[in-house]
Amino acid sequence: MSLQRFILKRTLSIIPIMFGVSVITFGLFHLTPGDPVTRLVALNPDVSAAEEAALRERWGLSGPVWQQYLEWISNVLVGDFGLELQTGREVSDIVWRRLPETIALGLFGWAFALIIAIPAGIYAAVNKDQLGDTVSRFLALSGISIPNFWLGLMLILIFSLYLGLFPVLAPSRQSLISPEMLWYLLLPGITIGTASAASIMRVMRTSMTEELNKEYVTAARAKGLPERTVILKHVLRNSLISVVTLAATLTASIVAGSVVVETVFNWPGLGREFINAINQREINVVMAITLFTGFFVILANLVADIVYAALDPRIRYD
Amino acid sequence: MPSRHNASNNNQTINRRNVIATIGAAGAASLAGCGGQSDGGDGGDGSDGSDGGDGELFPLDVQLEVNADNSDRLQMVELIAESMEQTGYFNTTVETYEWNTYVGRVLDPEYQNNGYVPCIGLSGTFNPGSFCNALHHSSNIGACCNLNGISDSELDEMMDDARYGVEVAEDSELRGERYDEVWNYLAEERYSSITHFNLATSVSNTDIHGFEMWPFQEGMYSYNMFAPQDEQIMWIDRDNAAGDSDLSDLTEGGTMSIAIGANIESFDPPHSSDTTSTLAQGFIYEGLIANDTQGNVHPWLAESYELIDTTDVDRTAYADYMSTVGTTEEGAVDTDEQVIVQHPEDSPAEDDEVRVLLPDDAVEAAEDGTYGMQYRYNLQEGVEFHNGDELTAEDVVATYEYAENSVLAPQTFDSVLTAVEVDEYTVDIYAQVADAEAERSLPALSILNATQIGEVEKGTIDPREGNTPIGTGPYEFSEFEDEQYFEVTKFDNYWTEQKGVSEAFSWFDGSSDFPDGPVIDGFEVEIVPDDSTRSGALQNGEIDSTYGLNSSTLDEFDSSEDFLLYEIETGGYEYIQYPVNVAPFDDARLRQAINHLIPRERIVENVFSGYGRPAWTPIPQLAQGSGTADAEALEDELRPMNEYNVERAEELLEQVAADN
Amino acid sequence: MTDRHTHDERGRIRISGFDSDRVRDREPMSDWTDESSGETVGRWRRGFRKFKRNRSAMGALLVVLVMALASFFARPIEMFGVVVQPFSLAPYDPTTILYLGVDSSVNVYDPPSWQYPMGVDGSGRDLFSRLLVGGRYSLSIGFVVVALTASFGLIYGSVSGYYGGNVDELMMRIVDTIFAFPGLILALIIVAILGGGYWQLVLAFSLFGWAGYGRLVRGEVLKIKENEYVLAAKALGARDRSVVFRHIAPNAMPPLIVLASLNIGSVVIGVAALGFLGLGLDPSSAEWGTMLNATRSTLIQGPGGQIPWWATVYPGAAIFIFVMSMNMIGDGINDALDAQQTGVGRGGEE
């Protein structure tokens, strides 16, 4: 099968998954006891039965579940996520407004992870079982084990409060793409990227070690190529492929991390919005963000698979 | 949550009006009838013993409930529970709920049957009634915040007699005495235990000069920007440190950056009541009157006002003007119009039709001479709205109409009958019955612009709806980003600056140095829900002032040279309420015993780091003016009944046990 | 040999480390796949010996054991009115407010002292006692969740891999769908719907947490099921169920155990994260994340103020040390059993 066909087939394969994602999102909120209206009415003892029925009608909660689902999904497909229950504002507006902030943070976290992890992984593999390797492996293990909320708190404590190097408030007026934004992004970006950096570093180290033991490396060395060239030109390229396989998993981890990290840093993104919405029982907002998360991770998977397929000539597409 | 855990102060107290609006006034009325009566309550004859019934009352299982997102309040409840537990008479559990769930739960009229002890916070006002009515009046069952169905007609009458009627409206001494009777009665019956009064605090850096506390958080910044009634003005001077600067050091200009603890939900004054919305609106809008810190009323947009007439009517006097409307199956009044007065003898729950006074009927009644009180307000001339209109009587009347069926309707139309234009600069506002609170409560609305009201859909004066809020205030709306920040800039044609302060306010007798308007050019309001983040931002120099910081950190700000701490006792208070309709809590001695187990001093000292005051009496300083004849005597009398006293508690519990 | 991978590589490369090309590369080195199932026991024994020589993993195991025992013996445990565990390592009940009755000189946030070795928390409770008892929540939820999800994932993956075809296709699509959601997001939603509480948390992390095991086991099963002994068993007329459970599942165990040991750490961090977000257990409970949430506001003090570091450092360190130890154990098992490298997706969010 050609790469093009693989891409086409792989792209089509996300359709049933997208469908599944929407079913899970919908099902979580609609098959559990107490739909939004029941919960709303519980808060407000004076809503009459007629008003309750009208509310159900308005929120698309009347009729059998499959019908509710169809109504909901057909609205979602045209970008209509309904209204916020308390303020009556468009949920899609909220999501679009918060999305860039979260993407900026996520990308920064990713960039941080790669910049730290790849050199560290190379270093550890090249100096296998030496002190530097041991230290960097220990750090990587710590990076995986440290709760990100705790790390975020510690960073704020040390760098913002004690040393006064970074702002405490989240950005509000700054344009997303501006030099001063870097200042705001640094601490939350590091927090969100640490776990990923640690994972990538570990995988880099393992795959580099494996590659270094292969024949072509020995051959290259035998040819008298400088070690630097061997590593950077041959080994690194092949090892990076294994990092690509990690990409989708780590994207999911960064998305989930944003919920916690945005809360710690008061970052005005989707993650904080998600927690607020959960606390205020804003079902439509929670559903919209959940759905977004799902789609986003699926897309990340798709991209990673395609990149992987393109990079690695050995893979068979079937 | 999260960011809400540490409870921005808006979460800490229910703003009573807020909740009433949610619940709906009609519902409250329809529910009033269903509370199980419990008079006196030394019954406990065991017929409805809730606990298995092996005869042993103690140890008694008690469930205390509290909202989880307020860590201080939770800590207080845990302390009370632990204190009860240690006597060996109680097995306590503390249940917590997320705020919205909790409010819904405790305001459900069925809640009283559970036998739980809820804890909640309320913010009271200068009106002493806000420290007894809200908790205990039977009309507040299912509304805010008579949570456990206290329905004591004798008490209802005592509380009504302290506020309504010609006698108390005219004699504030008599009013104080009547309230003293209420406080004594409550101390005996002990339906609820108020634990403490909150101290509001604010911290500024030393660039902010001339700041003073205002007892209500929502008015804190608007009060300080310009309050000639107390000769209060703040300014920014980044070169000299504040401390003992006075008016002669005043410098103009600058932009002040403050951080508030919650989003601004709405810029539409009668359609919002949360603290931060009111705080933000304070820059833009003004009212007919302004209060000083003592609760005295000063004319503001009204140049002057007078009480023209008081009559001795009760609400049945409006019967002739009332319209008859149907009721819904659920027992609510079936009309889209604002119900101003509902005939006291009709019950929407039982009757198919009820008599109600609608807005047009109210105008008719007032013009016919049927009213409790008539206040006349003479408006200032030459007051300009931000859109260039001049303030006239039309704006005031439109404002009162706009408040119909709004969030503020229940608290407005529990007293206001109607507002009627007399001429271009004169408005009469009528009260339904003679009301000792009328002077403050009738003119309580922020005055809106009639042109804007005519143009927008009700409830949409908000930048998110594409409508820029327009008021007469010293600052104009400039920018707002939802959940992030809000900015105002100085309004060039602010009316007191045009007139001069001594010209504008005939009552002004302050220094000639006092400026004619606010001197700060603009405000940047950052929305930062997390208390510690606000604290960090202040210390990091990112903001100039904020409020509601963790009480445990306040001493440090106080002793720092770089910051100034301001504090004042507010009307905010917290209380637990006993399930008086469920045995054995129908026994007043049990309630008194638990009250003696509340370590009020410990609560203030350990939970609030000293930033609060134990509630030895049920009224805070700000309501003592009209709420008691002699505050000291009252405290002497009531304090022994509210002190932490394990011996006395055990004695009472033994008596209860013996009778069972 | 590559024939065996027809189902294994449809370009779905999520569980990392188990990707087919590396499997292919390593296959010839494997020392067990071609051996009979009876000999896997030998592999376990060898693995155990290797694990014992791994000093850091053994140290980590010791840490985990000490923590588990300490929390078990922290306070007496009573079941149906019978005291099943009478010891009490923790000097105080985790809810006891010291300044009420016990010791009125105690103040909130008193620093560590001889009497209160980890200091006093914001409500005047002994932090050491709370930390010990708090381990019960985090640790037990971690183990219970992993036991539930690994068991279910094992069954799910075995069935899917063994039957193949449309069954496999459908079952793996379901797994794909679950993988589209980060675990923490799903857990948050479930807790938001059901409310906080011990079993709610268990459910929140179990309901979808099995998907990783399912996919892992399926991949292993695909490799194993073409083996001679499996084919032989089938040819001899063994029933499907017995083939799956007698022959295939045991061979899929090593990577499953590695993943499970690593996952315990993830679940513990997840539980703590929910507690920190105020959505886990009741806010006064001694669960570590919840304790951190309660002291979060103390990290920013006033100017010149002393941070009560003990209230934040100890619970945070407890989570960190436990998770770190679990990860070291996981790595140790991985090396010992020569399972594939699984070092991904366990930053706490998976």
PDB file of C-alpha atoms in Angstrom, chain C residues 3 27 66 88 112 154 160 177 226 281 313:
ATOM      1  CA  ASP C   3       3.389 -12.850   9.023  1.00  0.00           C
ATOM      2  CA  GLU C  27      11.954 -11.338  18.579  1.00  0.00           C
ATOM      3  CA  VAL C  66       7.041   0.365  55.005  1.00  0.00           C
ATOM      4  CA  SER C  88      -1.984   2.429  66.605  1.00  0.00           C
ATOM      5  CA  PRO C 112       7.587  20.252  63.903  1.00  0.00           C
ATOM      6  CA  LEU C 154      -6.440  -9.018  30.787  1.00  0.00           C
ATOM      7  CA  SER C 160     -10.047  -9.576  21.599  1.00  0.00           C
ATOM      8  CA  THR C 177     -12.193   5.670  21.672  1.00  0.00           C
ATOM      9  CA  GLU C 226       0.552 -18.525  16.700  1.00  0.00           C
ATOM     10  CA  LEU C 281     -12.528  13.027  49.000  1.00  0.00           C
ATOM     11  CA  VAL C 313       6.333  19.382  52.032  1.00  0.00           C
TER      12      VAL C 313
END
